[in-house]
Amino acid sequence: MTMERLSEMQKIPIMELQREELSNAGEIVIDSSKSLNQRVQTFLKETKNPFAQNVGDYILQIGYAKDVKETLDERMVQLVRKQTAII
């Protein structure tokens, strides 16, 4: 997969994604004992579009932010705090 193709897939608006052209997230298997590079390569091979997958009845579109210092875990904690503050 070329960088140009990845860039094109990243720019597809969610309303233009076709469910039949996407992988099912639950079927993607990545061996966590492999190196980071090998895991990324496996992910790219197993997904039809690394920026969108079928998750149950929904299409999940994924975005990546550059230069973010927080980890995913830290961002999840922030989300939970916001959710509990709303309730």
GROMACS .gro file of N, CA and C in nm:
model
  261
    1MET      N    1   0.085  -0.117   0.000
    1MET     CA    2   0.000   0.000   0.000
    1MET      C    3   0.090   0.123   0.000
    2THR      N    4   0.063   0.214  -0.089
    2THR     CA    5   0.146   0.334  -0.101
    2THR      C    6   0.096   0.443  -0.006
    3MET      N    7   0.184   0.538   0.022
    3MET     CA    8   0.146   0.652   0.105
    3MET      C    9   0.036   0.734   0.037
    4GLU      N   10   0.041   0.742  -0.095
    4GLU     CA   11  -0.060   0.816  -0.170
    4GLU      C   12  -0.198   0.751  -0.151
    5ARG      N   13  -0.202   0.618  -0.158
    5ARG     CA   14  -0.329   0.546  -0.140
    5ARG      C   15  -0.381   0.562   0.003
    6LEU      N   16  -0.291   0.555   0.100
    6LEU     CA   17  -0.330   0.577   0.240
    6LEU      C   18  -0.390   0.715   0.259
    7SER      N   19  -0.327   0.814   0.198
    7SER     CA   20  -0.376   0.952   0.208
    7SER      C   21  -0.515   0.965   0.147
    8GLU      N   22  -0.538   0.899   0.035
    8GLU     CA   23  -0.670   0.902  -0.029
    8GLU      C   24  -0.775   0.839   0.062
    9MET      N   25  -0.743   0.723   0.121
    9MET     CA   26  -0.838   0.655   0.208
    9MET      C   27  -0.871   0.737   0.332
   10GLN      N   28  -0.772   0.808   0.384
   10GLN     CA   29  -0.792   0.889   0.504
   10GLN      C   30  -0.890   1.003   0.478
   11LYS      N   31  -0.896   1.050   0.356
   11LYS     CA   32  -0.979   1.167   0.322
   11LYS      C   33  -1.122   1.132   0.283
   12ILE      N   34  -1.157   1.003   0.277
   12ILE     CA   35  -1.293   0.966   0.237
   12ILE      C   36  -1.391   1.005   0.348
   13PRO      N   37  -1.492   1.086   0.314
   13PRO     CA   38  -1.593   1.123   0.414
   13PRO      C   39  -1.671   0.999   0.458
   14ILE      N   40  -1.708   0.993   0.585
   14ILE     CA   41  -1.774   0.874   0.639
   14ILE      C   42  -1.902   0.840   0.563
   15MET      N   43  -1.973   0.939   0.514
   15MET     CA   44  -2.099   0.913   0.442
   15MET      C   45  -2.074   0.851   0.304
   16GLU      N   46  -1.952   0.853   0.257
   16GLU     CA   47  -1.919   0.793   0.127
   16GLU      C   48  -1.859   0.653   0.140
   17LEU      N   49  -1.834   0.608   0.264
   17LEU     CA   50  -1.778   0.475   0.285
   17LEU      C   51  -1.884   0.369   0.255
   18GLN      N   52  -1.843   0.261   0.191
   18GLN     CA   53  -1.932   0.151   0.159
   18GLN      C   54  -1.903   0.033   0.250
   19ARG      N   55  -2.004  -0.010   0.327
   19ARG     CA   56  -1.987  -0.116   0.426
   19ARG      C   57  -1.922  -0.241   0.366
   20GLU      N   58  -1.961  -0.280   0.247
   20GLU     CA   59  -1.907  -0.402   0.185
   20GLU      C   60  -1.760  -0.388   0.145
   21GLU      N   61  -1.709  -0.268   0.142
   21GLU     CA   62  -1.568  -0.244   0.108
   21GLU      C   63  -1.479  -0.233   0.231
   22LEU      N   64  -1.536  -0.254   0.349
   22LEU     CA   65  -1.461  -0.241   0.474
   22LEU      C   66  -1.445  -0.375   0.543
   23SER      N   67  -1.338  -0.388   0.620
   23SER     CA   68  -1.314  -0.508   0.700
   23SER      C   69  -1.400  -0.502   0.826
   24ASN      N   70  -1.425  -0.619   0.885
   24ASN     CA   71  -1.493  -0.626   1.014
   24ASN      C   72  -1.387  -0.619   1.123
   25ALA      N   73  -1.399  -0.523   1.211
   25ALA     CA   74  -1.298  -0.500   1.315
   25ALA      C   75  -1.273  -0.624   1.399
   26GLY      N   76  -1.377  -0.700   1.429
   26GLY     CA   77  -1.363  -0.819   1.513
   26GLY      C   78  -1.286  -0.932   1.448
   27GLU      N   79  -1.266  -0.925   1.319
   27GLU     CA   80  -1.195  -1.030   1.246
   27GLU      C   81  -1.048  -0.999   1.225
   28ILE      N   82  -1.006  -0.880   1.262
   28ILE     CA   83  -0.866  -0.841   1.245
   28ILE      C   84  -0.786  -0.896   1.362
   29VAL      N   85  -0.688  -0.979   1.333
   29VAL     CA   86  -0.607  -1.042   1.437
   29VAL      C   87  -0.463  -0.997   1.419
   30ILE      N   88  -0.407  -0.939   1.525
   30ILE     CA   89  -0.269  -0.892   1.523
   30ILE      C   90  -0.193  -0.964   1.633
   31ASP      N   91  -0.080  -1.025   1.600
   31ASP     CA   92   0.003  -1.096   1.696
   31ASP      C   93   0.086  -0.994   1.774
   32SER      N   94   0.052  -0.974   1.901
   32SER     CA   95   0.118  -0.873   1.983
   32SER      C   96   0.263  -0.909   2.018
   33SER      N   97   0.304  -1.031   1.989
   33SER     CA   98   0.444  -1.068   2.017
   33SER      C   99   0.538  -1.024   1.905
   34LYS      N  100   0.481  -0.980   1.794
   34LYS     CA  101   0.562  -0.933   1.680
   34LYS      C  102   0.612  -0.791   1.706
   35SER      N  103   0.709  -0.751   1.626
   35SER     CA  104   0.762  -0.615   1.638
   35SER      C  105   0.656  -0.514   1.592
   36LEU      N  106   0.674  -0.389   1.629
   36LEU     CA  107   0.581  -0.284   1.590
   36LEU      C  108   0.566  -0.279   1.438
   37ASN      N  109   0.676  -0.283   1.368
   37ASN     CA  110   0.672  -0.277   1.222
   37ASN      C  111   0.593  -0.395   1.165
   38GLN      N  112   0.613  -0.516   1.219
   38GLN     CA  113   0.540  -0.633   1.171
   38GLN      C  114   0.391  -0.622   1.203
   39ARG      N  115   0.357  -0.566   1.320
   39ARG     CA  116   0.216  -0.548   1.355
   39ARG      C  117   0.148  -0.449   1.262
   40VAL      N  118   0.218  -0.341   1.229
   40VAL     CA  119   0.162  -0.241   1.137
   40VAL      C  120   0.142  -0.304   1.000
   41GLN      N  121   0.240  -0.378   0.952
   41GLN     CA  122   0.229  -0.443   0.821
   41GLN      C  123   0.111  -0.541   0.819
   42THR      N  124   0.094  -0.618   0.925
   42THR     CA  125  -0.017  -0.712   0.933
   42THR      C  126  -0.150  -0.637   0.931
   43PHE      N  127  -0.159  -0.530   1.009
   43PHE     CA  128  -0.281  -0.450   1.013
   43PHE      C  129  -0.316  -0.397   0.874
   44LEU      N  130  -0.217  -0.344   0.805
   44LEU     CA  131  -0.242  -0.290   0.671
   44LEU      C  132  -0.286  -0.399   0.574
   45LYS      N  133  -0.232  -0.519   0.588
   45LYS     CA  134  -0.270  -0.630   0.500
   45LYS      C  135  -0.410  -0.680   0.532
   46GLU      N  136  -0.449  -0.681   0.660
   46GLU     CA  137  -0.577  -0.737   0.701
   46GLU      C  138  -0.694  -0.641   0.684
   47THR      N  139  -0.666  -0.512   0.676
   47THR     CA  140  -0.775  -0.416   0.661
   47THR      C  141  -0.784  -0.370   0.517
   48LYS      N  142  -0.904  -0.347   0.475
   48LYS     CA  143  -0.924  -0.293   0.340
   48LYS      C  144  -0.903  -0.143   0.341
   49ASN      N  145  -0.934  -0.082   0.454
   49ASN     CA  146  -0.911   0.062   0.474
   49ASN      C  147  -0.870   0.079   0.620
   50PRO      N  148  -0.744   0.114   0.648
   50PRO     CA  149  -0.700   0.124   0.787
   50PRO      C  150  -0.765   0.239   0.864
   51PHE      N  151  -0.841   0.323   0.798
   51PHE     CA  152  -0.905   0.437   0.863
   51PHE      C  153  -1.054   0.413   0.889
   52ALA      N  154  -1.105   0.297   0.849
   52ALA     CA  155  -1.247   0.268   0.871
   52ALA      C  156  -1.271   0.117   0.873
   53GLN      N  157  -1.355   0.074   0.967
   53GLN     CA  158  -1.393  -0.067   0.977
   53GLN      C  159  -1.540  -0.078   1.015
   54ASN      N  160  -1.595  -0.195   0.984
   54ASN     CA  161  -1.729  -0.228   1.032
   54ASN      C  162  -1.718  -0.272   1.176
   55VAL      N  163  -1.801  -0.216   1.262
   55VAL     CA  164  -1.809  -0.256   1.403
   55VAL      C  165  -1.956  -0.276   1.434
   56GLY      N  166  -1.999  -0.401   1.429
   56GLY     CA  167  -2.141  -0.430   1.449
   56GLY      C  168  -2.225  -0.363   1.341
   57ASP      N  169  -2.323  -0.285   1.384
   57ASP     CA  170  -2.412  -0.216   1.289
   57ASP      C  171  -2.357  -0.081   1.243
   58TYR      N  172  -2.237  -0.048   1.288
   58TYR     CA  173  -2.181   0.085   1.262
   58TYR      C  174  -2.054   0.078   1.179
   59ILE      N  175  -2.022   0.189   1.116
   59ILE     CA  176  -1.892   0.208   1.053
   59ILE      C  177  -1.813   0.300   1.145
   60LEU      N  178  -1.697   0.253   1.186
   60LEU     CA  179  -1.609   0.331   1.272
   60LEU      C  180  -1.500   0.391   1.186
   61GLN      N  181  -1.494   0.523   1.183
   61GLN     CA  182  -1.388   0.591   1.108
   61GLN      C  183  -1.286   0.642   1.209
   62ILE      N  184  -1.161   0.614   1.179
   62ILE     CA  185  -1.053   0.643   1.272
   62ILE      C  186  -0.969   0.757   1.218
   63GLY      N  187  -0.932   0.849   1.307
   63GLY     CA  188  -0.843   0.958   1.269
   63GLY      C  189  -0.722   0.960   1.360
   64TYR      N  190  -0.616   1.012   1.312
   64TYR     CA  191  -0.493   1.019   1.390
   64TYR      C  192  -0.448   1.164   1.396
   65ALA      N  193  -0.412   1.208   1.515
   65ALA     CA  194  -0.365   1.345   1.533
   65ALA      C  195  -0.212   1.345   1.543
   66LYS      N  196  -0.151   1.437   1.474
   66LYS     CA  197  -0.005   1.449   1.480
   66LYS      C  198   0.036   1.526   1.605
   67ASP      N  199   0.154   1.497   1.653
   67ASP     CA  200   0.216   1.570   1.764
   67ASP      C  201   0.135   1.568   1.893
   68VAL      N  202   0.058   1.463   1.916
   68VAL     CA  203  -0.017   1.450   2.041
   68VAL      C  204   0.073   1.383   2.143
   69LYS      N  205   0.082   1.441   2.261
   69LYS     CA  206   0.170   1.389   2.366
   69LYS      C  207   0.102   1.284   2.453
   70GLU      N  208  -0.032   1.293   2.467
   70GLU     CA  209  -0.103   1.202   2.555
   70GLU      C  210  -0.115   1.063   2.492
   71THR      N  211  -0.117   0.962   2.578
   71THR     CA  212  -0.139   0.826   2.532
   71THR      C  213  -0.288   0.803   2.513
   72LEU      N  214  -0.322   0.694   2.449
   72LEU     CA  215  -0.463   0.658   2.432
   72LEU      C  216  -0.529   0.639   2.567
   73ASP      N  217  -0.458   0.575   2.660
   73ASP     CA  218  -0.513   0.556   2.794
   73ASP      C  219  -0.545   0.689   2.861
   74GLU      N  220  -0.456   0.785   2.849
   74GLU     CA  221  -0.479   0.918   2.909
   74GLU      C  222  -0.600   0.986   2.845
   75ARG      N  223  -0.615   0.970   2.715
   75ARG     CA  224  -0.730   1.029   2.646
   75ARG      C  225  -0.861   0.963   2.689
   76MET      N  226  -0.857   0.831   2.712
   76MET     CA  227  -0.976   0.760   2.757
   76MET      C  228  -1.017   0.808   2.898
   77VAL      N  229  -0.919   0.831   2.984
   77VAL     CA  230  -0.948   0.883   3.118
   77VAL      C  231  -1.014   1.020   3.106
   78GLN      N  232  -0.964   1.104   3.017
   78GLN     CA  233  -1.023   1.236   2.996
   78GLN      C  234  -1.169   1.223   2.950
   79LEU      N  235  -1.194   1.129   2.859
   79LEU     CA  236  -1.330   1.108   2.810
   79LEU      C  237  -1.423   1.066   2.923
   80VAL      N  238  -1.379   0.972   3.006
   80VAL     CA  239  -1.462   0.927   3.118
   80VAL      C  240  -1.489   1.042   3.214
   81ARG      N  241  -1.389   1.122   3.241
   81ARG     CA  242  -1.411   1.238   3.331
   81ARG      C  243  -1.512   1.333   3.274
   82LYS      N  244  -1.507   1.359   3.144
   82LYS     CA  245  -1.604   1.448   3.081
   82LYS      C  246  -1.743   1.387   3.089
   83GLN      N  247  -1.753   1.257   3.063
   83GLN     CA  248  -1.884   1.191   3.067
   83GLN      C  249  -1.946   1.196   3.207
   84THR      N  250  -1.865   1.173   3.309
   84THR     CA  251  -1.919   1.175   3.446
   84THR      C  252  -1.953   1.317   3.490
   85ALA      N  253  -1.886   1.415   3.437
   85ALA     CA  254  -1.917   1.555   3.471
   85ALA      C  255  -2.050   1.597   3.410
   86ILE      N  256  -2.086   1.538   3.299
   86ILE     CA  257  -2.211   1.572   3.230
   86ILE      C  258  -2.331   1.516   3.306
   87ILE      N  259  -2.315   1.398   3.363
   87ILE     CA  260  -2.427   1.329   3.429
   87ILE      C  261  -2.464   1.393   3.560
   0.00000   0.00000   0.00000
